[in-house]
Amino acid sequence: MLKRKLWMVLIILGITVLAACGNESENGEETEELTPLEVEFLVPEKVEVDENFELEAIVTYGDEDVTDADEVTFEYWRQGNEDETTKIEATNNGDGTYTTDLSIATDGVYEIFAHTTAKGLHTMPKKSITIGEGTVLEQEDAEHVEGEHNHGAHDHGATEGGFALHFVDPGAAKQGEEVNLTVHLQMDGEPLAQANVRYEVVNDSSDIHEWIETEELTAGEYDSTYVLEEAGIYNITIHVENDEGLHEHEEYTIEVE
């Protein structure tokens, strides 16, 4: 009888301990917060044509200065010429700041991304700068730019806020070669996570029409691989949807030799 009571006491104690551990685990999951990757992107509002100026990205991870970012690359283009972009790799100053000196020879309003990858996260803040007097698109040209698709280049979203999409150009491709298809998404300057992202792949010359699912590797970064079986021009349409009613798509081209 005494042994039975002793066993009952031990069983009850065991159940109590397991329940307490479970509660600690659940509470830990509830209170754990993801540390954000922050980039303070410093760009002058206006400079003259051919005037030297500095781009600076200050990268932090929580309270920590990020001195070992995997990538900080500045990409800029003139408004209305989104298919003609220039990329410059930033200099790591070893103190959490990443800079480059730049001058632009043609006046206009330019958009600039600071592509930043660190701690397994990616973010791409965007700023605008006016060079010289700037330019204003004629209404007819503006409507043309707004209405046409961007083929074979990066689309950067229409405004500094809102939705932004960056397709990583896989570069030259050869028949039978596997390529990585990667896209970075943002909403209002923050990574757009938990979206449904699919690639629609079409090669008209060989009647190829396939849908490719993606995997979200880190917040806002969606990746897939695809084997380019035939030579020719592939049209890649990126479809983006989420539970909030977002539905965006952009089209790009890849030439396969």
Coordinates of C-alpha atoms in Angstrom, one line a residue:
M1 CA 0.0 0.0 0.0
L2 CA 2.8 2.3 0.9
K3 CA 4.6 1.6 -2.3
R4 CA 1.5 2.3 -4.3
K5 CA 1.2 5.7 -2.6
L6 CA 4.8 6.5 -3.2
W7 CA 4.5 5.7 -6.9
M8 CA 1.4 7.9 -7.2
V9 CA 3.3 10.8 -5.6
L10 CA 6.2 10.3 -8.0
I11 CA 3.9 10.2 -11.1
I12 CA 2.1 13.4 -10.0
L13 CA 5.4 15.2 -9.4
G14 CA 6.6 14.1 -12.9
I15 CA 3.5 15.4 -14.6
T16 CA 3.8 18.7 -12.7
V17 CA 7.4 19.2 -13.8
L18 CA 6.7 18.3 -17.4
A19 CA 3.8 20.8 -17.5
A20 CA 6.0 23.5 -16.0
C21 CA 8.6 22.9 -18.7
G22 CA 6.0 23.0 -21.4
N23 CA 4.7 26.3 -20.1
E24 CA 8.2 27.8 -20.0
S25 CA 8.8 26.7 -23.6
E26 CA 5.5 28.2 -24.8
N27 CA 6.1 31.4 -22.9
G28 CA 9.6 31.6 -24.3
E29 CA 8.3 31.2 -27.8
E30 CA 5.7 33.9 -27.2
T31 CA 8.1 36.4 -25.7
E32 CA 11.0 35.7 -28.2
E33 CA 11.3 38.6 -30.7
L34 CA 13.1 38.6 -34.0
T35 CA 16.0 41.0 -34.0
P36 CA 15.6 43.4 -37.0
L37 CA 18.3 44.3 -39.5
E38 CA 18.2 48.1 -39.7
V39 CA 19.8 50.3 -42.4
E40 CA 20.0 54.0 -42.0
F41 CA 20.5 55.2 -45.6
L42 CA 22.0 58.7 -45.9
V43 CA 21.7 60.4 -49.3
P44 CA 21.9 64.1 -50.0
E45 CA 18.6 65.6 -51.4
K46 CA 20.3 67.5 -54.3
V47 CA 23.7 67.9 -55.9
E48 CA 25.0 69.5 -59.0
V49 CA 25.9 67.6 -62.2
D50 CA 29.3 66.0 -61.9
E51 CA 29.6 67.0 -58.2
N52 CA 31.1 64.3 -56.0
F53 CA 28.8 63.1 -53.1
E54 CA 28.7 60.2 -50.7
L55 CA 26.3 57.4 -50.2
E56 CA 26.3 55.9 -46.7
A57 CA 24.6 52.9 -45.1
I58 CA 24.7 52.5 -41.4
V59 CA 23.9 48.9 -40.6
T60 CA 22.8 47.7 -37.2
Y61 CA 21.4 44.4 -35.8
G62 CA 19.5 45.3 -32.6
D63 CA 22.0 47.3 -30.6
E64 CA 25.0 45.8 -32.5
D65 CA 26.9 47.6 -35.3
V66 CA 27.2 45.2 -38.2
T67 CA 30.8 45.2 -39.3
D68 CA 30.7 42.1 -41.4
A69 CA 27.7 42.4 -43.7
D70 CA 27.6 39.9 -46.5
E71 CA 26.6 42.5 -49.0
V72 CA 26.1 46.3 -49.2
T73 CA 25.6 47.4 -52.8
F74 CA 24.2 50.6 -54.0
E75 CA 22.0 50.5 -57.2
Y76 CA 20.8 53.6 -58.9
W77 CA 18.8 54.6 -62.0
R78 CA 17.3 57.7 -63.5
Q79 CA 13.5 58.0 -63.2
G80 CA 11.9 56.8 -66.4
N81 CA 15.0 54.6 -67.2
E82 CA 14.5 51.7 -64.8
D83 CA 16.0 49.2 -67.3
E84 CA 19.4 51.0 -67.1
T85 CA 20.7 50.6 -63.6
T86 CA 24.2 50.9 -62.2
K87 CA 25.5 48.9 -59.2
I88 CA 28.4 49.9 -57.0
E89 CA 29.8 47.8 -54.1
A90 CA 30.1 49.8 -50.9
T91 CA 33.4 50.1 -49.0
N92 CA 33.2 48.5 -45.5
N93 CA 34.7 51.0 -43.0
G94 CA 34.8 48.4 -40.3
D95 CA 32.5 50.3 -37.9
G96 CA 29.1 49.5 -39.2
T97 CA 29.2 52.1 -41.9
Y98 CA 29.4 51.3 -45.7
T99 CA 30.1 54.1 -48.1
T100 CA 30.9 55.0 -51.7
D101 CA 31.7 58.2 -53.5
L102 CA 29.7 59.0 -56.6
S103 CA 29.1 61.6 -59.3
I104 CA 26.5 61.6 -62.0
A105 CA 26.9 63.4 -65.3
T106 CA 23.3 63.7 -66.4
D107 CA 20.7 65.8 -64.5
G108 CA 17.5 64.2 -63.4
V109 CA 15.8 62.6 -60.4
Y110 CA 17.5 59.3 -59.5
E111 CA 16.3 56.4 -57.3
I112 CA 18.9 54.5 -55.2
F113 CA 18.7 51.2 -53.4
A114 CA 21.0 50.1 -50.7
H115 CA 20.9 46.3 -51.0
T116 CA 22.0 45.0 -47.7
T117 CA 22.4 41.3 -46.6
A118 CA 23.6 40.4 -43.1
K119 CA 22.8 38.0 -40.3
G120 CA 20.8 35.9 -42.8
L121 CA 18.5 38.8 -43.5
H122 CA 18.1 41.1 -46.5
T123 CA 16.7 44.7 -46.7
M124 CA 16.9 47.3 -49.4
P125 CA 16.0 50.9 -48.3
K126 CA 15.4 53.3 -51.2
K127 CA 16.1 57.0 -51.4
S128 CA 15.8 59.7 -54.2
I129 CA 18.3 62.4 -55.2
T130 CA 18.0 65.3 -57.6
I131 CA 21.0 65.9 -59.9
G132 CA 21.2 69.4 -61.3
E133 CA 17.9 70.9 -62.2
G134 CA 16.2 67.5 -62.3
T135 CA 13.7 66.7 -65.0
V136 CA 10.0 66.4 -65.3
L137 CA 8.6 63.8 -67.6
E138 CA 6.2 65.0 -70.2
Q139 CA 2.7 63.6 -69.5
E140 CA 2.7 61.4 -72.6
D141 CA 6.1 59.9 -71.6
A142 CA 5.0 59.4 -68.0
E143 CA 1.9 57.5 -69.1
H144 CA 4.1 55.4 -71.5
V145 CA 6.5 54.5 -68.7
E146 CA 3.7 53.8 -66.2
G147 CA 1.9 51.5 -68.7
E148 CA 4.7 49.4 -70.0
H149 CA 6.2 46.3 -68.4
N150 CA 9.8 46.2 -67.6
H151 CA 11.4 43.3 -69.6
G152 CA 14.7 41.9 -68.6
A153 CA 15.5 44.4 -65.8
H154 CA 14.8 45.1 -62.2
D155 CA 11.5 46.7 -61.2
H156 CA 11.8 48.8 -58.1
G157 CA 8.3 49.7 -57.2
A158 CA 6.7 53.1 -57.9
T159 CA 7.4 54.9 -54.6
E160 CA 9.7 54.9 -51.6
G161 CA 6.9 53.3 -49.6
G162 CA 4.4 50.7 -50.7
F163 CA 5.4 47.5 -52.6
A164 CA 8.9 46.9 -53.9
L165 CA 10.3 44.0 -55.9
H166 CA 13.9 43.2 -56.7
F167 CA 14.6 40.3 -59.0
V168 CA 18.2 39.0 -58.8
D169 CA 19.5 38.7 -62.4
P170 CA 20.8 35.2 -62.8
G171 CA 23.2 36.4 -65.6
A172 CA 24.2 34.5 -68.7
A173 CA 22.5 31.1 -68.9
K174 CA 23.2 28.0 -71.1
Q175 CA 20.9 25.3 -72.3
G176 CA 20.5 22.5 -69.7
E177 CA 21.9 24.6 -66.9
E178 CA 20.2 25.0 -63.6
V179 CA 19.7 28.7 -62.5
N180 CA 18.7 30.2 -59.2
L181 CA 15.6 32.4 -59.4
T182 CA 15.6 34.8 -56.4
V183 CA 13.4 37.8 -55.6
H184 CA 13.4 40.2 -52.7
L185 CA 10.1 41.8 -51.6
Q186 CA 9.4 44.7 -49.4
M187 CA 6.3 46.5 -48.2
D188 CA 6.7 50.1 -46.8
G189 CA 10.4 49.6 -46.4
E190 CA 10.2 46.3 -44.5
P191 CA 10.7 42.7 -45.8
L192 CA 7.4 41.2 -47.1
A193 CA 7.2 37.8 -45.4
Q194 CA 4.8 34.9 -45.8
A195 CA 3.8 35.8 -49.3
N196 CA 2.8 33.3 -51.9
V197 CA 5.4 33.8 -54.7
R198 CA 5.5 31.7 -57.9
Y199 CA 7.4 32.0 -61.1
E200 CA 5.5 31.5 -64.4
V201 CA 8.1 30.3 -67.0
V202 CA 7.3 30.6 -70.7
N203 CA 9.4 29.8 -73.8
D204 CA 7.2 30.4 -76.8
S205 CA 9.6 28.8 -79.2
S206 CA 9.4 25.4 -77.5
D207 CA 5.9 25.6 -76.0
I208 CA 7.3 25.5 -72.4
H209 CA 4.8 26.9 -69.9
E210 CA 5.5 25.9 -66.3
W211 CA 4.7 27.2 -62.8
I212 CA 7.6 27.1 -60.2
E213 CA 6.9 27.3 -56.5
T214 CA 9.4 29.2 -54.2
E215 CA 10.8 28.8 -50.7
E216 CA 11.1 31.8 -48.4
L217 CA 14.7 31.5 -47.2
T218 CA 14.7 34.6 -45.0
A219 CA 12.1 37.2 -44.4
G220 CA 11.2 38.7 -47.8
E221 CA 13.6 36.6 -49.8
Y222 CA 12.0 33.9 -52.1
D223 CA 14.1 31.4 -54.0
S224 CA 13.8 28.5 -56.4
T225 CA 15.9 26.7 -59.0
Y226 CA 15.0 25.9 -62.6
V227 CA 16.7 23.9 -65.3
L228 CA 16.7 25.7 -68.7
E229 CA 16.2 22.7 -71.0
E230 CA 15.9 24.6 -74.3
A231 CA 17.7 27.5 -75.9
G232 CA 15.8 30.7 -76.6
I233 CA 14.1 33.6 -74.8
Y234 CA 12.3 32.7 -71.5
N235 CA 9.7 35.1 -70.1
I236 CA 9.7 34.9 -66.3
T237 CA 6.6 36.4 -64.6
I238 CA 6.8 36.7 -60.9
H239 CA 3.4 36.4 -59.2
V240 CA 3.1 37.7 -55.6
E241 CA 0.0 37.3 -53.4
N242 CA -0.7 37.3 -49.7
D243 CA -3.6 37.0 -47.3
E244 CA -3.9 40.8 -47.1
G245 CA -5.2 41.0 -50.7
L246 CA -1.9 41.9 -52.3
H247 CA -1.7 40.7 -55.9
E248 CA 1.3 41.9 -58.0
H249 CA 3.2 40.6 -60.9
E250 CA 6.2 41.6 -62.9
E251 CA 7.7 40.1 -66.1
Y252 CA 11.4 39.6 -66.9
T253 CA 13.3 37.8 -69.7
I254 CA 16.3 35.4 -69.6
E255 CA 18.2 34.5 -72.8
V256 CA 19.5 31.0 -73.0
E257 CA 22.2 30.0 -75.4

